[in-house]
Coordinates of C-alpha atoms in Angstrom, one line a residue:
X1 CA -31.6 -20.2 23.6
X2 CA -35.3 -20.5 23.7
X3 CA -35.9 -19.7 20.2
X4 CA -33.1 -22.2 19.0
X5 CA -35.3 -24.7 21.2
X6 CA -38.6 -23.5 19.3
X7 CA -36.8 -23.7 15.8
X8 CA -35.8 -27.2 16.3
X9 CA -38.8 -28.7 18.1
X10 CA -41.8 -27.8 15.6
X11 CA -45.1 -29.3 15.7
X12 CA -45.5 -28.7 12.1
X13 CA -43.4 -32.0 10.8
X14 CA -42.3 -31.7 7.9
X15 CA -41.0 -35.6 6.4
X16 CA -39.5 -35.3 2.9
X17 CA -40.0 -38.4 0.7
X18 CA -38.4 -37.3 -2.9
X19 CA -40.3 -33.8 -3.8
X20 CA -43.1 -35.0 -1.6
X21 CA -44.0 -33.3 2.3
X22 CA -46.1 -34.4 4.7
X23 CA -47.4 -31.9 7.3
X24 CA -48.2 -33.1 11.0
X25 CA -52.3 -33.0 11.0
X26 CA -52.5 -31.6 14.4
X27 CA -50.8 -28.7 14.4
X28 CA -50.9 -27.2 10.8
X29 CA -53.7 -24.7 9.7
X30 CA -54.6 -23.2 6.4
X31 CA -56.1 -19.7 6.6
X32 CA -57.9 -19.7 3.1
X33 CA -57.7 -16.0 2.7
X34 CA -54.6 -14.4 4.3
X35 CA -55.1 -11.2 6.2
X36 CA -55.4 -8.0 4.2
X37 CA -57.7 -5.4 3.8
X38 CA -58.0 -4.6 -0.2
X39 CA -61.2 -3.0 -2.7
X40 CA -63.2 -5.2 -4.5
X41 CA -65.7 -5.2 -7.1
X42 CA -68.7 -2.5 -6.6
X43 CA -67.1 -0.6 -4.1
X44 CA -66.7 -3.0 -1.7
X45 CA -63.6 -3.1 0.8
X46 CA -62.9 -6.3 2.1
X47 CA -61.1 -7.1 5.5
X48 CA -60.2 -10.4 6.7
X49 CA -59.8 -11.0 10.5
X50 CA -58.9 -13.6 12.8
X51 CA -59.1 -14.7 16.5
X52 CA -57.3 -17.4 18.2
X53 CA -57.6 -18.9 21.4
X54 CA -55.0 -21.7 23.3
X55 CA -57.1 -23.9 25.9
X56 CA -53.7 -26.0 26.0
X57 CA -52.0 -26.1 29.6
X58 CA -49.2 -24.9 28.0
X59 CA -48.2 -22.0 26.1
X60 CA -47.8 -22.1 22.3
X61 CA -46.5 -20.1 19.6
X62 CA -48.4 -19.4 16.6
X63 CA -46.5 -18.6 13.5
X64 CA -45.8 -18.7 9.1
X65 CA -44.6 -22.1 8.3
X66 CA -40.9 -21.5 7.6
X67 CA -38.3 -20.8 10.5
X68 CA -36.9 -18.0 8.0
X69 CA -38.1 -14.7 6.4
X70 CA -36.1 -13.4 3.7
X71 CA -37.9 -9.7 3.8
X72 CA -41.4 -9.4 4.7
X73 CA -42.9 -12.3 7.8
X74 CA -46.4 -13.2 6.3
X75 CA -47.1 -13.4 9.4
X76 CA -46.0 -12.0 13.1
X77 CA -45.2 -14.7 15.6
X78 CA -47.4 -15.0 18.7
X79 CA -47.3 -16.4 21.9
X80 CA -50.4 -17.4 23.6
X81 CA -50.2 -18.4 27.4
X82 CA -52.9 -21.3 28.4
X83 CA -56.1 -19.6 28.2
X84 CA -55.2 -16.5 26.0
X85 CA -57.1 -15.5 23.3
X86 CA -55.8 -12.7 20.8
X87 CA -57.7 -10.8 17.7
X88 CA -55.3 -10.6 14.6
X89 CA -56.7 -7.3 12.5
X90 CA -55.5 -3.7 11.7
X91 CA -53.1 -2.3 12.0
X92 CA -51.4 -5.7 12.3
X93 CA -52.9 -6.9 9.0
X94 CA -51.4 -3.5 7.6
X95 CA -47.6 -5.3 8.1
X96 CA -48.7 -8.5 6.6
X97 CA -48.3 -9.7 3.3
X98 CA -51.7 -9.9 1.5
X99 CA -52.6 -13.0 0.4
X100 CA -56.0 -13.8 -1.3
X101 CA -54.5 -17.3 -2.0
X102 CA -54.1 -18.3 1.6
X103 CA -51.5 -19.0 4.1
X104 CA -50.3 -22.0 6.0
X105 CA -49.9 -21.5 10.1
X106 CA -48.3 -24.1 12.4
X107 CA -48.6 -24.4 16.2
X108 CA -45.5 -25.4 18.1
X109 CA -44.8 -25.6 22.0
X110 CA -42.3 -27.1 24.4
X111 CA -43.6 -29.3 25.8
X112 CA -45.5 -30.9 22.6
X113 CA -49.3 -29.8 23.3
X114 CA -52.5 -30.7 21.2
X115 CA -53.1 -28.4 18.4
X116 CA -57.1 -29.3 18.3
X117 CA -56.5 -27.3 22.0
X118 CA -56.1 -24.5 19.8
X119 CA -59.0 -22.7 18.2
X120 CA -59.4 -20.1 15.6
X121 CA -62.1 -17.9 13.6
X122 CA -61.9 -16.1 10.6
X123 CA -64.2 -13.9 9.1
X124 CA -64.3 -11.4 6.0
X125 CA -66.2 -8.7 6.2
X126 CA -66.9 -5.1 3.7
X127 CA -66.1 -2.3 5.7
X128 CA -68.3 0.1 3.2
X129 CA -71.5 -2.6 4.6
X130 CA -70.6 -2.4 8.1
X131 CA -74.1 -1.2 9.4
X132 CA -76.1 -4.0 7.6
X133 CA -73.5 -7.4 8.5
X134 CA -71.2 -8.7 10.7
X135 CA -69.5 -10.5 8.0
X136 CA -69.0 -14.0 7.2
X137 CA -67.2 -16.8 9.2
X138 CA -64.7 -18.7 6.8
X139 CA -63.1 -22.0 7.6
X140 CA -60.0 -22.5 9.2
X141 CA -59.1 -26.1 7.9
X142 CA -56.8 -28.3 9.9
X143 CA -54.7 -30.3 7.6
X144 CA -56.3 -33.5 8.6
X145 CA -59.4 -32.0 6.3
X146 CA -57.2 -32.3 2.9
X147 CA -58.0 -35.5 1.7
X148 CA -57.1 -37.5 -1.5
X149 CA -61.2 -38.4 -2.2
X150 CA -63.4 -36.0 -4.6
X151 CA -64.7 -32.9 -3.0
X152 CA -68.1 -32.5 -3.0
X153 CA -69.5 -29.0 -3.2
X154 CA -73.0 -29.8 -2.4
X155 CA -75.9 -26.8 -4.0
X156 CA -73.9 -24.4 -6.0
X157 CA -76.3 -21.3 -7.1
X158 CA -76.1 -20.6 -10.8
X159 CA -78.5 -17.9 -10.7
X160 CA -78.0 -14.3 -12.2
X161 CA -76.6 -11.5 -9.4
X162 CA -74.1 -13.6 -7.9
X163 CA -71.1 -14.0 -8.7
X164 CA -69.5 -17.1 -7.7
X165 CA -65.6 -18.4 -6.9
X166 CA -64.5 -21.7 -6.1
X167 CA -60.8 -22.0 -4.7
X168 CA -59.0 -25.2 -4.2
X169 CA -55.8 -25.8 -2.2
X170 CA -52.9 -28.1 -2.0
X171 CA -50.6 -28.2 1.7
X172 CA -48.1 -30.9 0.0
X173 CA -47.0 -32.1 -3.1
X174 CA -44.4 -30.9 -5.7
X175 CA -46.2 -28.1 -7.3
X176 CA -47.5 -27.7 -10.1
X177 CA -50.2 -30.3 -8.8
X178 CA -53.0 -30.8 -11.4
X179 CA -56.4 -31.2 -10.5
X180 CA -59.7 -31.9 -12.6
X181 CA -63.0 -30.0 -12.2
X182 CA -66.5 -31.4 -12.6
X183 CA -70.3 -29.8 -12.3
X184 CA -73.2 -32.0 -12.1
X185 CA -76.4 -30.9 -12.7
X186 CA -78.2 -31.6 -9.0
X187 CA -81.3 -32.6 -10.6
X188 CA -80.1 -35.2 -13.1
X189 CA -76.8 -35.7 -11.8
X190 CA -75.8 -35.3 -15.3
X191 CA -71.9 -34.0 -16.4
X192 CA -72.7 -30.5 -17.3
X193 CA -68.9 -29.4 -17.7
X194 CA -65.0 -30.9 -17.2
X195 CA -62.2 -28.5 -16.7
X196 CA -58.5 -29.8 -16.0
X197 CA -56.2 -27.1 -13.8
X198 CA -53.0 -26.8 -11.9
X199 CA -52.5 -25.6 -8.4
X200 CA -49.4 -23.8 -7.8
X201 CA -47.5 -20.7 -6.0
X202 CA -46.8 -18.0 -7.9
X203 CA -43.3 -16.8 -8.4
X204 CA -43.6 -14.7 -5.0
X205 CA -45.0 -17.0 -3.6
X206 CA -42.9 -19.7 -3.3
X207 CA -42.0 -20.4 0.5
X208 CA -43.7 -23.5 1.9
X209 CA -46.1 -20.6 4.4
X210 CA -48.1 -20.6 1.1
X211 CA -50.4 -23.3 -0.2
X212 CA -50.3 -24.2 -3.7
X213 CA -53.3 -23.1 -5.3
X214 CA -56.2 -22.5 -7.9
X215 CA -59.1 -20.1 -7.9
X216 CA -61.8 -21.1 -10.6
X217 CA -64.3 -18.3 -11.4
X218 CA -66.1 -19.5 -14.9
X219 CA -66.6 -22.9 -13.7
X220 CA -70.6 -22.4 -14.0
X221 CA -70.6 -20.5 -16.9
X222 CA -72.6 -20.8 -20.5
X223 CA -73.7 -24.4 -19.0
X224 CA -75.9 -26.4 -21.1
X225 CA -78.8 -29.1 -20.1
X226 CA -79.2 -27.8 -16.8
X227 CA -82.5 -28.5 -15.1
X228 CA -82.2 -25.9 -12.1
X229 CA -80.9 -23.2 -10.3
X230 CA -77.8 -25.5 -8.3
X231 CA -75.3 -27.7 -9.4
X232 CA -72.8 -29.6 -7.6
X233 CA -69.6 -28.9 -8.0
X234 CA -66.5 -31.9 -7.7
X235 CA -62.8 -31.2 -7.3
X236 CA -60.3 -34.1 -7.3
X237 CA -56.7 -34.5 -8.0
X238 CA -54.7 -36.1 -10.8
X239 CA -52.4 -38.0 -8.8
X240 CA -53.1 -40.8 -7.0
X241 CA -52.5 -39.6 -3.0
X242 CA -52.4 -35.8 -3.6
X243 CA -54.4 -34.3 -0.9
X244 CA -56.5 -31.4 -1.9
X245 CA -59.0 -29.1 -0.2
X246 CA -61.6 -26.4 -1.8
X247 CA -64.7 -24.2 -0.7
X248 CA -66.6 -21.7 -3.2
X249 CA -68.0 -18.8 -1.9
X250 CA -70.9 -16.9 -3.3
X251 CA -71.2 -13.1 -3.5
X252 CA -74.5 -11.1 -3.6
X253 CA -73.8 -8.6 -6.7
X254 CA -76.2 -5.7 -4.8
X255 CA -75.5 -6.6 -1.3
X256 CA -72.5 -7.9 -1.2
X257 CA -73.3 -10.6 1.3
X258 CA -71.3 -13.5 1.0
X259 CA -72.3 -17.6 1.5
X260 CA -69.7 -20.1 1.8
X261 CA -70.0 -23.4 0.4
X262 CA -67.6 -26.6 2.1
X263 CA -67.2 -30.0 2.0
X264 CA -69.1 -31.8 5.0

């Protein structure tokens, strides 16, 4: 009885308007890398892990955005009593699907609570560099962040040794959603480059616990006319009143340290 109540009464609303939905700011969440723990590029081995912590009065329960699995849940449900805080990381992220392209959460409760009453960290760390870093903290964006203005990625390095990745998302919409990609030189201000891409799900990737999405990893290549060692970086969508959100993050080649880049 209490999970019929749960699967009926959702904080994540979800209003459909043709192809279009509309999540319910307060109590959705994108995780912009899922959990997993995979290799990566000079012998790194990178873990995600998260924390979360309900300061609600009331329970909640924190789960995927879908009320159905068809094989695999991307993600375990949990139940956090006022006041609880939990770590998500192995062996939990060892029954996940991994998912470098993000994953959508949603708080619900009976009664309705306050999602902003619930808080969460992620960080990504390389387990083969534990000694010398803790990692680095990556947002965890509420879906009141995804807005339909450019995105401003504010100092970009385009300097040799790092190696830089700039992923956008989409929480609504009828995918594919395309998007256009600008980088100014910071200096001048000048157009240095233009791309035009699509955010979408892959083909396993379909459910609605996934955002549509682009990752962008050349943007700052062969650039001509540039006057420094940043650029700024805008993202904006093709549609008038497509929300979109997007970070970069920059990787040390030798270190491996990583800096994240956001809109503020």
């Amino acid at each position: 009885m209490k999970a019929n109540v749960f699967a009926r009464i959702w904080c994540l609303v979800i209003l459909a308007y043709g192809s279009f939905v509309v999540y319910a700011d307060d109590a959705t969440v994108l995780l912009p890398l899922g959990l997993f723990r995979t290799p990566g590029a000079f012998g790194s081995l990178w873990q995600t892990e998260l924390s979360i912590k309900n300061t609600n009065a009331a329970a909640i329960q924190i789960s995927h955005a879908g009320s159905q699995c068809s094989i695999v849940c991307p993600f375990p449900t949990f139940e956090l009593s006022s006041g609880k805080s939990i770590a998500v990381d192995n062996p939990v992220n060892e029954q996940l699907v991994a998912s470098t392209s993000g994953l959508i959460l949603h708080i619900e409760a009976v009664p309705m609570v306050s999602g902003s009453d619930v808080h969460f960290n992620l960080r990504i760390r390389d387990l083969s560099r534990t000694t010398s870093s803790w990692g680095t903290e990556l947002p965890v964006v509420r879906a009141s962040q995804f807005n339909t203005s450019p995105i401003e990625l504010l100092n970009v390095p385009v300097t040799p040794g790092f190696r830089l990745t700039v992923r956008v998302y989409a929480l609504d919409g009828q995918t594919p959603v395309p998007a256009v990609a600008r980088v100014y030189d910071l200096g001048t201000g000048l157009i240095l480059a233009e791309v035009s891409f699509v955010l979408d799900r892959s083909s396993d990737q379909s459910a609605t616990y996934y955002p549509a999405y682009a990752q962008l990893d050349a943007l700052t290549k062969n650039l001509t006319g540039l006057t420094g060692e940043s650029v700024v970086i805008e993202i904006l969508p093709s549609q008038i009143g497509q929300r979109l959100w997007a970070f970069a993050s920059i990787t040390n080649n030798d270190t491996q340290d990583v800096t994240t880049i956001t809109p503020q």
